[in-house]
Coordinates of C-alpha atoms and ligand atoms in Angstrom, one line a residue:
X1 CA 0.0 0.0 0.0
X2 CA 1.3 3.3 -1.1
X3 CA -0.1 6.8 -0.9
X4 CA 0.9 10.1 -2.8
X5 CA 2.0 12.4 -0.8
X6 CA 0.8 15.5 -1.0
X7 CA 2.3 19.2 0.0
X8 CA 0.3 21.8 1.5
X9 CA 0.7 25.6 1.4
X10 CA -0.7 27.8 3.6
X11 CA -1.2 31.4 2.6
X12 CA -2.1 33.9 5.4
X13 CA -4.5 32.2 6.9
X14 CA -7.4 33.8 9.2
X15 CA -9.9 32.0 11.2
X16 CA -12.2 34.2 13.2
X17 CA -15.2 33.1 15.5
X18 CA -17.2 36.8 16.2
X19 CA -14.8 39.3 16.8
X20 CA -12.4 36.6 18.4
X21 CA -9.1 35.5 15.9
X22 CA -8.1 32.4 16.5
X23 CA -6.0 32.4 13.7
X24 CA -3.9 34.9 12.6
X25 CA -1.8 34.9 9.2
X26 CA -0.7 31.9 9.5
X27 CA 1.6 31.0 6.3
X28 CA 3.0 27.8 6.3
X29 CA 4.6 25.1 3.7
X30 CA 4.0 21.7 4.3
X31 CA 6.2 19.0 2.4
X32 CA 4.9 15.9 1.0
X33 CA 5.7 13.2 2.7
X34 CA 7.2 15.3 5.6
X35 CA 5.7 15.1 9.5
X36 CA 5.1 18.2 11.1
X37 CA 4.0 18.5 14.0
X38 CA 2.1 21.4 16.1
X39 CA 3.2 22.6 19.2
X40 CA 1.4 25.3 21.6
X41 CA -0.5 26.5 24.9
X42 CA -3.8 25.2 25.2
X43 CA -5.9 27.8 23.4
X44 CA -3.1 28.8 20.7
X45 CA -5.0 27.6 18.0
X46 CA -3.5 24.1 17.0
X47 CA -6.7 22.2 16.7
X48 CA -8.9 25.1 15.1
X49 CA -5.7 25.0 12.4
X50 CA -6.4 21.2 11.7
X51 CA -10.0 21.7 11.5
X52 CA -9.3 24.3 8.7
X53 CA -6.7 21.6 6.9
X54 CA -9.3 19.1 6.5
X55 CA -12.1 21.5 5.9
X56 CA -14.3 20.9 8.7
X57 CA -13.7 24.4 9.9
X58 CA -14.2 27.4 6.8
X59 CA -10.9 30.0 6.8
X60 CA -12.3 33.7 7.1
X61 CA -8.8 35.0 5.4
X62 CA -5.8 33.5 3.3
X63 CA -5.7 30.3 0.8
X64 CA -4.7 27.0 1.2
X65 CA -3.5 24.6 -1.7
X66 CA -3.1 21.5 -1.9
X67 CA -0.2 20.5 -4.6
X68 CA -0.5 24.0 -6.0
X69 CA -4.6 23.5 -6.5
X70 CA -6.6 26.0 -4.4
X71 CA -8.7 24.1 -1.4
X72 CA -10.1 27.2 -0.2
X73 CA -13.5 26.5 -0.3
X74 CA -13.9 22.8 -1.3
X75 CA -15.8 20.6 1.2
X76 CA -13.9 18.2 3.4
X77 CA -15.2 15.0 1.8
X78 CA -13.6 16.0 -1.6
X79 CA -9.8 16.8 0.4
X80 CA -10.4 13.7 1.9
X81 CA -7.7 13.8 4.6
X82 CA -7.5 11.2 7.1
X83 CA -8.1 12.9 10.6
X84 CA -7.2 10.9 14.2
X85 CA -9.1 12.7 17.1
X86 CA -8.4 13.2 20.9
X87 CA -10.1 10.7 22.1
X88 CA -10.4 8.1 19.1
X89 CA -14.1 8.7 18.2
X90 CA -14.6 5.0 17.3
X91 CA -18.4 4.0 16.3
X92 CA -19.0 1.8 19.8
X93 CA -21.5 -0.4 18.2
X94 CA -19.4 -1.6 15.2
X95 CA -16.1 -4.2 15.7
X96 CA -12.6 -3.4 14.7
X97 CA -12.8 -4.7 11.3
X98 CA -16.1 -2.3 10.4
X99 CA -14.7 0.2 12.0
X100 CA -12.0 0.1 9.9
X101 CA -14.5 -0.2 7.2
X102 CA -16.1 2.3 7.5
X103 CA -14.7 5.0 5.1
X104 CA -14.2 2.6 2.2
X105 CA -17.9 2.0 2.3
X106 CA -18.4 5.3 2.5
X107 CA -16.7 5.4 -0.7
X108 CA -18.4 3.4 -2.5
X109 CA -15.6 0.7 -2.5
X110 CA -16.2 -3.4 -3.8
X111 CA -17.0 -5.6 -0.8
X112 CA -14.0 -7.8 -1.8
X113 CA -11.7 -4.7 -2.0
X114 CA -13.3 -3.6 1.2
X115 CA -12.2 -7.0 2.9
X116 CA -8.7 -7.5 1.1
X117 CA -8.0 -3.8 2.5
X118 CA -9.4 -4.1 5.6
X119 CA -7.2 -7.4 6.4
X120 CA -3.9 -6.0 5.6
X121 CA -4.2 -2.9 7.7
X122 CA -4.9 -4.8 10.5
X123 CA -2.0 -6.8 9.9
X124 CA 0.1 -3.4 9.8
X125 CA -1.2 -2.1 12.9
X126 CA -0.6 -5.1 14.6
X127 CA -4.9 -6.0 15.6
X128 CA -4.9 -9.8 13.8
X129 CA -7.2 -11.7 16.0
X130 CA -9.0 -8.6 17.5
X131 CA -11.3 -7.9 14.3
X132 CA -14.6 -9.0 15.7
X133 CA -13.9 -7.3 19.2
X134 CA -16.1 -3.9 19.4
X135 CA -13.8 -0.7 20.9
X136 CA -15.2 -1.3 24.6
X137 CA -13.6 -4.3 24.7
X138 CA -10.0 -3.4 23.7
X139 CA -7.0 -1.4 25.9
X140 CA -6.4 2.3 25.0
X141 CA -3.7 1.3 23.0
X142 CA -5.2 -0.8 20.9
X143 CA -8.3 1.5 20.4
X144 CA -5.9 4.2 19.0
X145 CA -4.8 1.7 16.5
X146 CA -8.1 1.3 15.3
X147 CA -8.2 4.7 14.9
X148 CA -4.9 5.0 13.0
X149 CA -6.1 1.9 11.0
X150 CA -9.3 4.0 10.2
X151 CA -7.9 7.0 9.1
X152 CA -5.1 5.1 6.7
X153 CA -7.0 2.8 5.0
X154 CA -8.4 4.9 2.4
X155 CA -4.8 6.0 2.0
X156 CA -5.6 9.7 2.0
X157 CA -3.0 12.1 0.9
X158 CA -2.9 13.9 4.6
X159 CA -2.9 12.7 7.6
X160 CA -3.8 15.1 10.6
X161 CA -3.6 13.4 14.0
X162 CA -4.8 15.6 17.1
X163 CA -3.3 14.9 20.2
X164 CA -3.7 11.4 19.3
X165 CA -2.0 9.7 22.4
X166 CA -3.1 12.0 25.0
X167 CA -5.0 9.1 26.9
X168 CA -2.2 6.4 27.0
X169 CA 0.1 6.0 30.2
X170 CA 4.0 6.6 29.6
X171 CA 4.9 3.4 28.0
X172 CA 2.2 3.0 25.7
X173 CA 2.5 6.2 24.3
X174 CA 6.2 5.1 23.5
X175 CA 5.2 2.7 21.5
X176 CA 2.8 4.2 20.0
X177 CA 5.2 6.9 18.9
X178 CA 7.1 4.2 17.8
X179 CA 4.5 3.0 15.8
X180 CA 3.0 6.4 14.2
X181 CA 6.7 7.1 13.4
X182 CA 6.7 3.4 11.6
X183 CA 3.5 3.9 9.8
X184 CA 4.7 7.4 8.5
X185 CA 7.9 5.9 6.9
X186 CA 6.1 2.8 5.6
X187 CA 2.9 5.0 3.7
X188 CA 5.1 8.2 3.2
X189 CA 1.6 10.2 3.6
X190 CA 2.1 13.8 5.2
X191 CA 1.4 13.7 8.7
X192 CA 0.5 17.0 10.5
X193 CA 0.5 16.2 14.4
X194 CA -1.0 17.9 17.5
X195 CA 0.8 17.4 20.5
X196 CA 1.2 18.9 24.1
X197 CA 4.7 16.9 24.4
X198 CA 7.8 18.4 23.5
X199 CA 9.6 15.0 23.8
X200 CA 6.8 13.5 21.4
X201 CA 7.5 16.4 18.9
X202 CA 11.6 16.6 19.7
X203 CA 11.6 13.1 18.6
X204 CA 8.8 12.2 16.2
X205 CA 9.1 15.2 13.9
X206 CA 10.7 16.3 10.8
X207 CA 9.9 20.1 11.5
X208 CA 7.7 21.7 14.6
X209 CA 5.7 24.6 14.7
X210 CA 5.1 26.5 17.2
X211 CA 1.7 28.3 18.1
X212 CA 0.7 30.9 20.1
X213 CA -2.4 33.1 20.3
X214 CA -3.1 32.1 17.0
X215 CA 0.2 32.9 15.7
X216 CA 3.0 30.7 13.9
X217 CA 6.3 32.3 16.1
X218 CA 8.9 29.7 14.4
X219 CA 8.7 26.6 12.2
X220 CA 11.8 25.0 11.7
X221 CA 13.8 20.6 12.6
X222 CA 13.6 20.0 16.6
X223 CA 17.3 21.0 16.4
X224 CA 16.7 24.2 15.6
X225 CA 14.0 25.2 17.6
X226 CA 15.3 23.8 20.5
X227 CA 19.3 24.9 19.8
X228 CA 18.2 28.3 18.3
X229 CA 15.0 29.3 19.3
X230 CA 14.2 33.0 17.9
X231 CA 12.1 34.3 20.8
X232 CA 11.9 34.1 24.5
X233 CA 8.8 32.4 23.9
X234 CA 10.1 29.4 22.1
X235 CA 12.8 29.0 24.0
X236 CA 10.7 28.8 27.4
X237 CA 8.9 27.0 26.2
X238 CA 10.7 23.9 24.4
X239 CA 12.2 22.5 26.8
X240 CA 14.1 24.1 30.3
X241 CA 16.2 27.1 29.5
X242 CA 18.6 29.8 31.8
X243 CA 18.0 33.6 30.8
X244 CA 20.2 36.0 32.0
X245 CA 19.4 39.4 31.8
X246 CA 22.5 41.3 29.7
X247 CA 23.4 45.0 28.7
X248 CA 25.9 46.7 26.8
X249 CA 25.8 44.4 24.2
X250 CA 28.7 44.8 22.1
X251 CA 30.1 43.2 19.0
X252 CA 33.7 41.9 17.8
X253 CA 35.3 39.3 16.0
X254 CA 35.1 36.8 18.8
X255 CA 31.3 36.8 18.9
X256 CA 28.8 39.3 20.6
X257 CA 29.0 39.7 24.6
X258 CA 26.9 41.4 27.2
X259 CA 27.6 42.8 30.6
X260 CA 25.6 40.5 33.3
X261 CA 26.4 41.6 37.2
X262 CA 29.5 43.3 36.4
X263 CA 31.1 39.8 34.2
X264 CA 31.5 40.0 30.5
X265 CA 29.4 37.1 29.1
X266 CA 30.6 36.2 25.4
X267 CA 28.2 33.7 22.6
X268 CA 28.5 33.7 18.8
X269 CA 28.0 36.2 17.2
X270 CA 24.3 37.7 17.3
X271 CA 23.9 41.0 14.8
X272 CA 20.2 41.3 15.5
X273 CA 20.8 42.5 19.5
X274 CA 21.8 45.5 20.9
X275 CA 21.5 47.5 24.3
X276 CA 19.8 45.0 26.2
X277 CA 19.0 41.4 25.3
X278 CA 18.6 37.8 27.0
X279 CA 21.7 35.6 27.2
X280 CA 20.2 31.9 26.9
X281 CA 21.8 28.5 28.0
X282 CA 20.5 25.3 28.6
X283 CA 20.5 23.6 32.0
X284 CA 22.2 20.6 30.1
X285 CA 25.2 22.9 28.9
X286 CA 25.8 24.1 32.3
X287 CA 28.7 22.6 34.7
X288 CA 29.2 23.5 38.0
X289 CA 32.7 23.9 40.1
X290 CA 34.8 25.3 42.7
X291 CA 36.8 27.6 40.5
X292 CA 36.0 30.2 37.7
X293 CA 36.3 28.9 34.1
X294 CA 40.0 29.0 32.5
X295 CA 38.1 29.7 29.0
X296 CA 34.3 30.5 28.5
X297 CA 31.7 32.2 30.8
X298 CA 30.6 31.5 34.5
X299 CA 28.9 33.4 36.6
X300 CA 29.2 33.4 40.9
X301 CA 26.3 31.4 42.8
X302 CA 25.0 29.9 45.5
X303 CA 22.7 26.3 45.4
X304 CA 19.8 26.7 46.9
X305 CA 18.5 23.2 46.3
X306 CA 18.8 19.9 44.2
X307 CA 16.3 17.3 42.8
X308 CA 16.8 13.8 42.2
X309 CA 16.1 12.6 38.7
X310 CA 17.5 9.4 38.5
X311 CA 20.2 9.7 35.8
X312 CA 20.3 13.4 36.4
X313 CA 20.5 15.2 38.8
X314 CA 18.8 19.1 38.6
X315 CA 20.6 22.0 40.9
X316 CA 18.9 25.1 41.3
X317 CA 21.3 28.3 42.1
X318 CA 20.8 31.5 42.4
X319 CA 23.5 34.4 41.7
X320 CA 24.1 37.5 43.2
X321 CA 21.0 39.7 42.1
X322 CA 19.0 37.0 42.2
X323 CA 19.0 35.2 38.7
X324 CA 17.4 32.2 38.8
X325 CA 19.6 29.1 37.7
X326 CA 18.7 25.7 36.8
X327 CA 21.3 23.0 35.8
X328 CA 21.2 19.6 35.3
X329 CA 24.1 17.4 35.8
X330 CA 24.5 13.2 35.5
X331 CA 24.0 12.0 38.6
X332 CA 27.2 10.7 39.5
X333 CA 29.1 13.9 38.4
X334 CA 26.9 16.0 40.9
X335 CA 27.2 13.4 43.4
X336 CA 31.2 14.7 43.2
X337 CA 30.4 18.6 43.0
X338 CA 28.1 18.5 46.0
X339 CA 30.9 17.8 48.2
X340 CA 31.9 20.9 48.1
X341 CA 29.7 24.8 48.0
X342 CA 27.2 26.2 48.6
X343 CA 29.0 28.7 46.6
X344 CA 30.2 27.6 43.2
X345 CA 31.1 28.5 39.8
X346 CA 28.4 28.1 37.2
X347 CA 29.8 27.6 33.6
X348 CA 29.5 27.3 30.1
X349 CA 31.2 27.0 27.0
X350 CA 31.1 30.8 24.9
X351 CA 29.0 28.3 22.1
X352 CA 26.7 26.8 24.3
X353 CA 24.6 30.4 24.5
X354 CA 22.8 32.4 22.4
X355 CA 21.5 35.7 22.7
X356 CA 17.3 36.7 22.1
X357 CA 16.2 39.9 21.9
X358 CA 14.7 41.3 25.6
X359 CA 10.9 41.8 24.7
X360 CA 10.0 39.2 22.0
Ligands
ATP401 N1 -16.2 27.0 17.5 C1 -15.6 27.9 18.2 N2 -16.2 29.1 18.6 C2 -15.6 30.0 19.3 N3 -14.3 30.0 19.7 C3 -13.6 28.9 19.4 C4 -14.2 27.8 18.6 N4 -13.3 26.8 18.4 C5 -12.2 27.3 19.0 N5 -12.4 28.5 19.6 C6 -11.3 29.3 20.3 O1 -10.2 29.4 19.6 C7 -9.0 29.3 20.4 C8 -8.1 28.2 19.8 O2 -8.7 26.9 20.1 P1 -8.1 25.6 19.7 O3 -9.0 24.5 20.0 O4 -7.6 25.7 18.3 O5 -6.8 25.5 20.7 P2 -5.7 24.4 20.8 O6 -4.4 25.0 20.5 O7 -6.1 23.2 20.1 O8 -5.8 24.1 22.4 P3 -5.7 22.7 23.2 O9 -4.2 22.5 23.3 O10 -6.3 23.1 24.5 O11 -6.4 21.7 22.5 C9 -9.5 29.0 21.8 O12 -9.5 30.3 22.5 C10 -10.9 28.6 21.6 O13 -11.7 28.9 22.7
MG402 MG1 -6.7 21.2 20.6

């Protein structure tokens, strides 16, 4: 079973309910074939974006093609994109197998075809020998493969998943990862994924997008939101980050530098800053230690409390003014530095930081 893959393009894209925007120029390219996922507060218009992909939701501004045809305004049947709710919205009365059915009959499709299909898709989601059980009757996980089994059987060109594994405990949702991110290579269809956890998108995605108040901030590979992260925003909120508050920002060769509590703080070079700006560093590329760095930045400050994490260990320290710092450290490495303190060294290498703008 193959699909074509199709690419979307999203073309300032407005969705208003009243006077309330819960959309706002959102322009976007989607690859075939590539998995992007979504990525924002509750409220920051993830869903309401997917509703308007598989035209179950009208746009009130912008265009959206599909392979360079305009989609605007066709109805959602004729898109035909395979959609995977919250919450799996199976029909409770019918079993696995016409469930799965379903949207072939829908479609007009041969009985035979129907069952031939039917049988190897629940052979690729791994449900042989459930296909006369109803939904009630089967574990979360297995449910949600029902519902991925639904939605690819009809091989649509788009596959929008919303917060699909938002019911499953830890471990199942592993493996379903493991599974949606199987599925995706095998069909090649374009997924476009809602989720509320970063790990989920860090790992599962080829690009992320992040959302907020009905805005696209950044779209970009995990990498580089999470590495460089153009705003405050997306860097709070992918993952843990350390913001320290810098001024006279200054340029040279070296890289770009800012003056935090009286220390020169150095990073790569960052044209876009001046006067005041945010130095950024992740807990992860922090050390801590009884001396000053010979060669890269550290700032004075005191612990004021650790937290067990198994193989990590998280240390929270707090310089002179006040700054809040969070580092984490392998276990056995802070087991070493906590001999000592509570005054330490906190440092970094001049690459590990990057510098964002102070309002953004
Ligand atoms: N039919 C509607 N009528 C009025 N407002 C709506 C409607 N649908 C969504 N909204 C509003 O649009 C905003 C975005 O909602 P949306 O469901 O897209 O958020 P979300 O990012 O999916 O959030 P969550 O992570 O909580 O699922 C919310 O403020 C919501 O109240
Ligand atoms: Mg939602």
């Amino acid at each position: 079973m193959t699909t074509r893959a199709v690419g979307i393009q999203a073309i300032g894209i407005g969705k208003s309910f009243g006077h309330f925007e819960a959309l706002k120029d959102i322009s976007l390219d989607i690859a075939p074939g590539e998995f992007l996922t979504l990525l924002g507060p509750s409220g920051s218009g993830k869903t309401t974006f997917l509703m308007v992909l598989a035209g179950f939701q009208a746009a009130t501004a912008g265009r959206l093609l599909s392979d360079g045809t305009d989609i605007t305004r066709s109805r959602a049947e004729d898109r035909s994109f395979g959609m995977v709710f919250q919450g799996y919205a199976l029909f409770p009365h019918k079993t696995v197998a016409q469930n799965i059915a379903f949207p072939l009959q829908v479609r007009g499709m041969a009985r035979e075809e129907i069952a031939r299909r039917v049988d190897a898709i629940i052979a690729r989601v791994g449900l042989v020998g459930h296909e006369k059980k109803r939904p009630t009757m089967l574990s979360g996980g297995q449910q949600q493969r029902v519902a991925l089994a639904r939605a690819l059987v009809f091989e649509p060109p788009v596959l929008l998943l919303d917060e699909p594994f938002s019911a499953l405990d830890k471990h199942l949702r592993g493996r379903m990862q493991e599974e949606v991110a199987r599925l995706h290579g095998e069909f090649g269809t374009t997924f476009v994924f809602v989720t509320h956890d970063q790990s989920e998108a860090l790992s599962l995605s080829s690009r992320i997008a992040i959302f907020n108040h009905g805005r696209l901030l950044q779209v970009g590979g995990p990498r580089d939101i999470y590495e460089r992260p153009q705003s405050r925003f997306v860097a709070e909120f992918l993952g843990e980050i350390n913001l320290l508050p810098v001024d006279e920002v200054g340029h040279c060769s070296l890289g770009t530098s800012g003056l935090f509590e009286g220390a020169r703080l150095r990073a790569p070079r960052h044209d876009h800053v001046s006067g005041r700006a945010v130095l950024a560093v992740r807990p992860e590329h922090m050390s801590v230690g009884a001396e000053p760095p010979a060669n890269g930045n550290g700032v004075a400050a005191r612990l004021a409390g650790t937290t067990y994490l198994g193989a990590a260990m998280r240390l929270a320290l707090a310089t002179r003014n006040g700054t809040q710092l969070t580092v984490t450290l392998p276990s056995e490495a802070a087991g070493r530095v906590l001999t000592g303190g509570p005054d330490f060294w906190v440092t970094w290498s001049f690459d590990n930081g990057f510098l964002l703008p102070e309002q953004s």
